[in-house]
mmCIF file of C-alpha atoms in Angstrom:
data_model
loop_
_atom_site.group_PDB
_atom_site.id
_atom_site.type_symbol
_atom_site.label_atom_id
_atom_site.label_comp_id
_atom_site.label_asym_id
_atom_site.label_seq_id
_atom_site.Cartn_x
_atom_site.Cartn_y
_atom_site.Cartn_z
ATOM 1 C CA UNK A 1 0.109 0.024 0.018
ATOM 2 C CA UNK A 2 1.654 3.574 -0.995
ATOM 3 C CA UNK A 3 0.611 6.275 1.216
ATOM 4 C CA UNK A 4 1.286 9.747 -0.186
ATOM 5 C CA UNK A 5 1.835 12.400 2.573
ATOM 6 C CA UNK A 6 1.490 16.449 1.824
ATOM 7 C CA UNK A 7 2.634 18.718 4.295
ATOM 8 C CA UNK A 8 1.026 22.217 4.178
ATOM 9 C CA UNK A 9 2.952 25.042 4.862
ATOM 10 C CA UNK A 10 1.524 27.248 7.902
ATOM 11 C CA UNK A 11 1.773 30.705 8.549
ATOM 12 C CA UNK A 12 3.636 30.558 11.694
ATOM 13 C CA UNK A 13 6.359 33.094 10.932
ATOM 14 C CA UNK A 14 6.673 36.411 10.975
ATOM 15 C CA UNK A 15 8.730 38.421 8.382
ATOM 16 C CA UNK A 16 12.209 39.758 9.605
ATOM 17 C CA UNK A 17 14.035 43.237 8.503
ATOM 18 C CA UNK A 18 17.936 42.771 7.788
ATOM 19 C CA UNK A 19 17.962 46.035 9.883
ATOM 20 C CA UNK A 20 15.104 47.001 12.475
ATOM 21 C CA UNK A 21 17.065 50.280 13.179
ATOM 22 C CA UNK A 22 18.296 52.311 10.354
ATOM 23 C CA UNK A 23 19.818 56.031 10.769
ATOM 24 C CA UNK A 24 20.260 58.440 7.880
ATOM 25 C CA UNK A 25 21.390 62.192 7.761
ATOM 26 C CA UNK A 26 20.491 64.273 4.444
ATOM 27 C CA UNK A 27 20.988 67.734 3.329
ATOM 28 C CA UNK A 28 18.071 70.014 3.177
ATOM 29 C CA UNK A 29 18.420 70.530 -0.561
ATOM 30 C CA UNK A 30 18.282 66.781 -1.345
ATOM 31 C CA UNK A 31 16.387 66.508 -4.689
ATOM 32 C CA UNK A 32 12.768 64.860 -4.732
ATOM 33 C CA UNK A 33 12.918 61.258 -5.875
ATOM 34 C CA UNK A 34 16.245 60.742 -4.332
ATOM 35 C CA UNK A 35 16.469 57.438 -2.498
ATOM 36 C CA UNK A 36 17.045 57.655 1.075
ATOM 37 C CA UNK A 37 17.177 53.659 2.182
ATOM 38 C CA UNK A 38 17.843 51.260 -0.632
ATOM 39 C CA UNK A 39 15.470 48.345 -1.272
ATOM 40 C CA UNK A 40 18.058 45.507 -0.441
ATOM 41 C CA UNK A 41 18.344 47.438 3.258
ATOM 42 C CA UNK A 42 14.716 47.277 3.917
ATOM 43 C CA UNK A 43 13.470 43.997 2.426
ATOM 44 C CA UNK A 44 12.324 41.462 4.857
ATOM 45 C CA UNK A 45 12.380 37.814 4.662
ATOM 46 C CA UNK A 46 9.571 35.306 5.495
ATOM 47 C CA UNK A 47 10.569 31.844 6.570
ATOM 48 C CA UNK A 48 7.065 30.638 5.189
ATOM 49 C CA UNK A 49 7.979 32.400 1.706
ATOM 50 C CA UNK A 50 4.868 34.456 1.693
ATOM 51 C CA UNK A 51 4.547 37.756 -0.371
ATOM 52 C CA UNK A 52 5.486 40.697 1.821
ATOM 53 C CA UNK A 53 3.198 43.556 1.883
ATOM 54 C CA UNK A 54 5.132 46.849 3.213
ATOM 55 C CA UNK A 55 3.564 50.568 4.788
ATOM 56 C CA UNK A 56 5.597 53.488 5.501
ATOM 57 C CA UNK A 57 4.157 55.876 8.242
ATOM 58 C CA UNK A 58 5.623 58.839 10.399
ATOM 59 C CA UNK A 59 5.604 59.316 13.938
ATOM 60 C CA UNK A 60 6.254 63.083 13.962
ATOM 61 C CA UNK A 61 3.506 65.346 13.310
ATOM 62 C CA UNK A 62 3.426 67.616 10.222
ATOM 63 C CA UNK A 63 6.127 65.366 8.639
ATOM 64 C CA UNK A 64 3.841 63.195 6.859
ATOM 65 C CA UNK A 65 4.255 63.020 2.906
ATOM 66 C CA UNK A 66 7.706 63.823 2.604
ATOM 67 C CA UNK A 67 8.768 60.185 2.533
ATOM 68 C CA UNK A 68 7.503 57.351 0.627
ATOM 69 C CA UNK A 69 7.955 53.889 -0.557
ATOM 70 C CA UNK A 70 8.101 52.881 -4.259
ATOM 71 C CA UNK A 71 5.301 50.278 -3.845
ATOM 72 C CA UNK A 72 3.481 47.921 -1.749
ATOM 73 C CA UNK A 73 5.830 45.224 -2.604
ATOM 74 C CA UNK A 74 8.885 47.487 -2.978
ATOM 75 C CA UNK A 75 10.256 49.073 0.320
ATOM 76 C CA UNK A 76 12.558 51.581 -1.064
ATOM 77 C CA UNK A 77 12.176 55.027 0.716
ATOM 78 C CA UNK A 78 12.567 57.886 -1.482
ATOM 79 C CA UNK A 79 11.781 61.659 -0.967
ATOM 80 C CA UNK A 80 8.569 62.682 -2.140
ATOM 81 C CA UNK A 81 8.446 66.323 -1.401
ATOM 82 C CA UNK A 82 11.088 69.106 -1.063
ATOM 83 C CA UNK A 83 12.354 69.607 2.525
ATOM 84 C CA UNK A 84 12.601 72.519 4.503
ATOM 85 C CA UNK A 85 14.930 73.025 7.663
ATOM 86 C CA UNK A 86 12.731 75.683 9.314
ATOM 87 C CA UNK A 87 9.657 73.413 9.267
ATOM 88 C CA UNK A 88 11.428 70.361 10.907
ATOM 89 C CA UNK A 89 15.054 69.021 10.884
ATOM 90 C CA UNK A 90 14.357 65.384 11.995
ATOM 91 C CA UNK A 91 11.603 62.772 11.700
ATOM 92 C CA UNK A 92 11.292 59.136 12.616
ATOM 93 C CA UNK A 93 9.509 56.471 9.991
ATOM 94 C CA UNK A 94 8.133 53.280 10.702
ATOM 95 C CA UNK A 95 8.172 50.534 8.004
ATOM 96 C CA UNK A 96 5.728 47.456 8.440
ATOM 97 C CA UNK A 97 6.302 44.359 6.568
ATOM 98 C CA UNK A 98 3.260 42.204 6.530
ATOM 99 C CA UNK A 99 2.776 38.422 5.377
ATOM 100 C CA UNK A 100 -0.862 39.233 4.119
ATOM 101 C CA UNK A 101 -2.663 42.302 2.785
ATOM 102 C CA UNK A 102 -3.585 44.966 4.914
ATOM 103 C CA UNK A 103 -7.282 44.363 3.763
ATOM 104 C CA UNK A 104 -6.761 40.332 4.676
ATOM 105 C CA UNK A 105 -9.044 38.925 7.004
ATOM 106 C CA UNK A 106 -6.532 36.001 7.714
ATOM 107 C CA UNK A 107 -4.239 35.935 10.734
ATOM 108 C CA UNK A 108 -1.355 38.288 9.966
ATOM 109 C CA UNK A 109 2.262 38.495 10.945
ATOM 110 C CA UNK A 110 4.000 41.773 10.972
ATOM 111 C CA UNK A 111 7.734 43.089 11.771
ATOM 112 C CA UNK A 112 8.495 46.916 12.187
ATOM 113 C CA UNK A 113 11.725 48.780 11.029
ATOM 114 C CA UNK A 114 12.253 52.027 12.305
ATOM 115 C CA UNK A 115 14.285 54.638 10.115
ATOM 116 C CA UNK A 116 15.130 57.884 11.841
ATOM 117 C CA UNK A 117 15.865 60.622 9.529
ATOM 118 C CA UNK A 118 17.932 63.672 10.494
ATOM 119 C CA UNK A 119 18.054 66.841 8.290
ATOM 120 C CA UNK A 120 21.380 68.620 7.788
ATOM 121 C CA UNK A 121 20.881 72.681 6.969
ATOM 122 C CA UNK A 122 21.636 73.650 3.332
ATOM 123 C CA UNK A 123 22.970 76.928 2.176
ATOM 124 C CA UNK A 124 19.849 77.782 0.421
ATOM 125 C CA UNK A 125 19.260 81.528 0.906
ATOM 126 C CA UNK A 126 20.877 84.767 0.635
ATOM 127 C CA UNK A 127 21.877 87.054 3.665
ATOM 128 C CA UNK A 128 19.032 89.019 5.090
ATOM 129 C CA UNK A 129 19.744 92.775 5.986
ATOM 130 C CA UNK A 130 18.419 93.525 9.499
ATOM 131 C CA UNK A 131 16.013 94.714 10.777
ATOM 132 C CA UNK A 132 13.454 92.969 8.501
ATOM 133 C CA UNK A 133 9.932 92.090 8.368
ATOM 134 C CA UNK A 134 8.972 88.184 7.993
ATOM 135 C CA UNK A 135 6.335 87.452 5.310
ATOM 136 C CA UNK A 136 5.607 83.808 6.437
ATOM 137 C CA UNK A 137 5.226 81.853 9.600
ATOM 138 C CA UNK A 138 7.994 79.717 8.769
ATOM 139 C CA UNK A 139 10.464 82.578 8.286
ATOM 140 C CA UNK A 140 11.514 81.487 4.828
ATOM 141 C CA UNK A 141 11.352 85.189 3.840
ATOM 142 C CA UNK A 142 12.268 88.215 5.223
ATOM 143 C CA UNK A 143 11.730 91.979 3.678
ATOM 144 C CA UNK A 144 14.230 94.708 5.027
ATOM 145 C CA UNK A 145 13.400 98.541 4.703
ATOM 146 C CA UNK A 146 15.948 100.918 3.066
ATOM 147 C CA UNK A 147 18.560 102.691 5.314
ATOM 148 C CA UNK A 148 18.786 106.510 5.699
ATOM 149 C CA UNK A 149 20.969 109.036 6.947
ATOM 150 C CA UNK A 150 22.340 112.546 6.709
ATOM 151 C CA UNK A 151 25.542 114.502 6.140
ATOM 152 C CA UNK A 152 26.253 118.204 6.396
ATOM 153 C CA UNK A 153 27.259 119.893 3.254
ATOM 154 C CA UNK A 154 30.992 120.996 3.318
ATOM 155 C CA UNK A 155 31.823 119.058 6.421
ATOM 156 C CA UNK A 156 33.750 116.005 6.704
ATOM 157 C CA UNK A 157 32.666 113.236 9.521
ATOM 158 C CA UNK A 158 35.362 111.015 10.618
ATOM 159 C CA UNK A 159 32.849 108.726 12.470
ATOM 160 C CA UNK A 160 30.658 105.964 11.254
ATOM 161 C CA UNK A 161 27.277 107.549 9.883
ATOM 162 C CA UNK A 162 24.293 107.232 12.153
ATOM 163 C CA UNK A 163 21.475 105.567 10.046
ATOM 164 C CA UNK A 164 17.948 104.879 10.325
ATOM 165 C CA UNK A 165 16.447 102.217 11.055
ATOM 166 C CA UNK A 166 19.836 101.069 12.132
ATOM 167 C CA UNK A 167 23.389 100.452 11.147
ATOM 168 C CA UNK A 168 24.076 98.256 8.185
ATOM 169 C CA UNK A 169 23.993 94.948 9.230
ATOM 170 C CA UNK A 170 23.385 91.494 7.243
ATOM 171 C CA UNK A 171 22.930 87.955 8.590
ATOM 172 C CA UNK A 172 22.889 84.573 7.193
ATOM 173 C CA UNK A 173 19.634 83.220 7.525
ATOM 174 C CA UNK A 174 20.961 79.596 7.259
ATOM 175 C CA UNK A 175 21.784 79.670 11.072
ATOM 176 C CA UNK A 176 23.042 76.509 11.667
ATOM 177 C CA UNK A 177 25.701 77.596 9.093
ATOM 178 C CA UNK A 178 26.075 81.253 9.841
ATOM 179 C CA UNK A 179 28.360 82.205 6.972
ATOM 180 C CA UNK A 180 30.520 85.402 7.470
ATOM 181 C CA UNK A 181 29.173 88.382 5.710
ATOM 182 C CA UNK A 182 31.207 90.940 3.598
ATOM 183 C CA UNK A 183 30.169 94.349 2.546
ATOM 184 C CA UNK A 184 30.590 96.681 -0.716
ATOM 185 C CA UNK A 185 29.218 99.525 -2.351
ATOM 186 C CA UNK A 186 28.097 98.416 -5.685
ATOM 187 C CA UNK A 187 26.298 101.835 -6.940
ATOM 188 C CA UNK A 188 25.296 105.253 -6.298
ATOM 189 C CA UNK A 189 28.821 106.460 -4.873
ATOM 190 C CA UNK A 190 29.339 109.394 -7.101
ATOM 191 C CA UNK A 191 33.020 110.816 -6.921
ATOM 192 C CA UNK A 192 33.677 107.887 -4.203
ATOM 193 C CA UNK A 193 32.343 110.069 -1.457
ATOM 194 C CA UNK A 194 31.656 107.169 0.873
ATOM 195 C CA UNK A 195 32.942 103.898 1.815
ATOM 196 C CA UNK A 196 31.814 101.021 3.858
ATOM 197 C CA UNK A 197 33.801 98.598 6.017
ATOM 198 C CA UNK A 198 33.978 95.130 4.470
ATOM 199 C CA UNK A 199 33.695 93.548 7.802
ATOM 200 C CA UNK A 200 31.509 95.491 10.141
ATOM 201 C CA UNK A 201 29.271 97.418 7.494
ATOM 202 C CA UNK A 202 29.855 100.692 8.802
ATOM 203 C CA UNK A 203 29.528 103.411 6.439
ATOM 204 C CA UNK A 204 31.819 106.675 6.466
ATOM 205 C CA UNK A 205 32.799 109.677 4.473
ATOM 206 C CA UNK A 206 36.104 109.706 2.033
ATOM 207 C CA UNK A 207 35.614 113.423 1.412
ATOM 208 C CA UNK A 208 33.322 116.309 1.976
ATOM 209 C CA UNK A 209 30.032 117.025 -0.014
ATOM 210 C CA UNK A 210 30.042 120.515 -1.793
ATOM 211 C CA UNK A 211 26.639 119.873 -3.437
ATOM 212 C CA UNK A 212 23.256 119.377 -1.904
ATOM 213 C CA UNK A 213 22.451 116.287 -4.249
ATOM 214 C CA UNK A 214 21.233 113.202 -2.318
ATOM 215 C CA UNK A 215 23.094 109.934 -2.694
ATOM 216 C CA UNK A 216 21.403 106.695 -3.156
ATOM 217 C CA UNK A 217 23.890 103.835 -2.300
ATOM 218 C CA UNK A 218 23.630 100.244 -3.314
ATOM 219 C CA UNK A 219 25.442 97.997 -0.525
ATOM 220 C CA UNK A 220 25.964 94.314 -1.192
ATOM 221 C CA UNK A 221 26.072 91.770 1.392
ATOM 222 C CA UNK A 222 27.970 88.647 0.443
ATOM 223 C CA UNK A 223 28.860 85.468 1.963
ATOM 224 C CA UNK A 224 32.127 84.650 2.286
ATOM 225 C CA UNK A 225 32.080 81.079 1.192
ATOM 226 C CA UNK A 226 29.493 81.450 -1.366
ATOM 227 C CA UNK A 227 29.655 84.784 -3.511
ATOM 228 C CA UNK A 228 26.694 83.553 -5.238
ATOM 229 C CA UNK A 229 24.577 84.189 -2.154
ATOM 230 C CA UNK A 230 24.249 87.953 -1.792
ATOM 231 C CA UNK A 231 21.585 90.857 -1.163
ATOM 232 C CA UNK A 232 21.465 94.254 -1.809
ATOM 233 C CA UNK A 233 20.334 97.342 0.209
ATOM 234 C CA UNK A 234 19.490 100.650 -0.423
ATOM 235 C CA UNK A 235 21.118 103.338 1.404
ATOM 236 C CA UNK A 236 19.633 106.878 0.891
ATOM 237 C CA UNK A 237 22.192 109.907 2.378
ATOM 238 C CA UNK A 238 20.761 113.316 2.368
ATOM 239 C CA UNK A 239 23.025 116.252 2.392
ATOM 240 C CA UNK A 240 21.675 119.333 4.315
ATOM 241 C CA UNK A 241 23.020 122.470 5.787
ATOM 242 C CA UNK A 242 24.331 121.930 9.154
ATOM 243 C CA UNK A 243 21.821 123.575 11.707
ATOM 244 C CA UNK A 244 23.425 125.188 14.722
ATOM 245 C CA UNK A 245 20.304 126.878 15.875
ATOM 246 C CA UNK A 246 16.941 125.889 17.014
ATOM 247 C CA UNK A 247 13.944 127.391 15.525
ATOM 248 C CA UNK A 248 12.024 130.006 17.634
ATOM 249 C CA UNK A 249 8.533 131.465 17.466
ATOM 250 C CA UNK A 250 8.343 135.345 16.806
ATOM 251 C CA UNK A 251 6.042 135.767 19.868
ATOM 252 C CA UNK A 252 5.653 133.927 22.888
ATOM 253 C CA UNK A 253 2.077 134.246 23.041
ATOM 254 C CA UNK A 254 -0.625 134.399 20.575
ATOM 255 C CA UNK A 255 -4.213 135.566 20.784
ATOM 256 C CA UNK A 256 -6.740 134.709 18.459
ATOM 257 C CA UNK A 257 -10.573 135.160 18.286
ATOM 258 C CA UNK A 258 -13.312 132.719 16.838
ATOM 259 C CA UNK A 259 -17.033 133.188 16.360
ATOM 260 C CA UNK A 260 -19.746 130.712 17.188
ATOM 261 C CA UNK A 261 -21.298 128.712 14.545
ATOM 262 C CA UNK A 262 -18.477 128.494 12.041
ATOM 263 C CA UNK A 263 -17.943 125.389 10.126
ATOM 264 C CA UNK A 264 -14.824 123.266 10.518
ATOM 265 C CA UNK A 265 -11.720 124.688 8.686
ATOM 266 C CA UNK A 266 -12.610 128.279 9.254
ATOM 267 C CA UNK A 267 -10.164 130.809 9.857
ATOM 268 C CA UNK A 268 -8.924 131.888 13.462
ATOM 269 C CA UNK A 269 -8.563 135.751 13.531
ATOM 270 C CA UNK A 270 -6.461 138.056 15.313
ATOM 271 C CA UNK A 271 -7.665 139.231 18.782
ATOM 272 C CA UNK A 272 -8.864 142.807 18.141
ATOM 273 C CA UNK A 273 -8.884 142.467 14.432
ATOM 274 C CA UNK A 274 -11.372 140.117 13.394
ATOM 275 C CA UNK A 275 -10.717 140.871 9.695
ATOM 276 C CA UNK A 276 -7.099 139.550 9.760
ATOM 277 C CA UNK A 277 -6.327 135.797 10.224
ATOM 278 C CA UNK A 278 -4.277 134.849 12.930
ATOM 279 C CA UNK A 279 -0.659 133.500 11.581
ATOM 280 C CA UNK A 280 1.637 131.761 13.687
ATOM 281 C CA UNK A 281 5.320 132.197 12.463
ATOM 282 C CA UNK A 282 8.866 130.572 13.447
ATOM 283 C CA UNK A 283 11.987 131.755 12.548
ATOM 284 C CA UNK A 284 15.651 129.923 12.179
ATOM 285 C CA UNK A 285 18.991 131.706 12.446
ATOM 286 C CA UNK A 286 20.252 128.906 10.064
ATOM 287 C CA UNK A 287 17.747 129.860 7.684
ATOM 288 C CA UNK A 288 17.532 133.679 7.692
ATOM 289 C CA UNK A 289 16.142 134.220 4.118
ATOM 290 C CA UNK A 290 13.370 131.638 4.637
#
């Protein structure tokens, strides 16, 4: 008597990852579709020789959608969305390997691999002149106002010029890199009247100004290690006549008369002379002809 015995394979083994914990450090400017973890590093094996089904999730809030796997049966992890260091600089992914589809009603064995990803900030932004106003909550864009200052005509100042809203100053917004900034004037410096300190940004005079014309300087801030990362700010310098005397009123007290019932913007008249509008005048010895 011949007896044929067939042994049926029972699903009694869980998938096994070659590395249950993987760490990666990637630059912020990594191109979309770049492979982060190769397929062979995260391909699980199953002693039961079942087909493995994969699923990738993230444990860090607001980092979903940046990384993905190629397919339900291909666990290669790649970058799906461009990174931004200011939004997040690390995340933890969980890769699940199942020996049955997620929708299956059969008993399923599951293995989990943890992938920790750290993002390294890249030199992606040009210098910011300060102070500046951020346009978005993520700090990606910061707009500065023009600088302004004054010099006296026919007078040489040896000290750095006082500017509004503050001295010329720029920073590298990629703060973990914090590259050194250098300054130079690239436009508007007629007759080379002004110079800027390359390291500090202090603006000084090289010679006196003999005409009342204003200057509209263009000052460029450049990163030392990457000259292609630069910004340009406008500095308006007004040339004025030096003021030695404060203005003064011709009279210490002015008396006027108004009439009941007059509409808004009606004249106030001189007290005792209801036909002559009241005029308040001030004088300045610096401008005797004005």
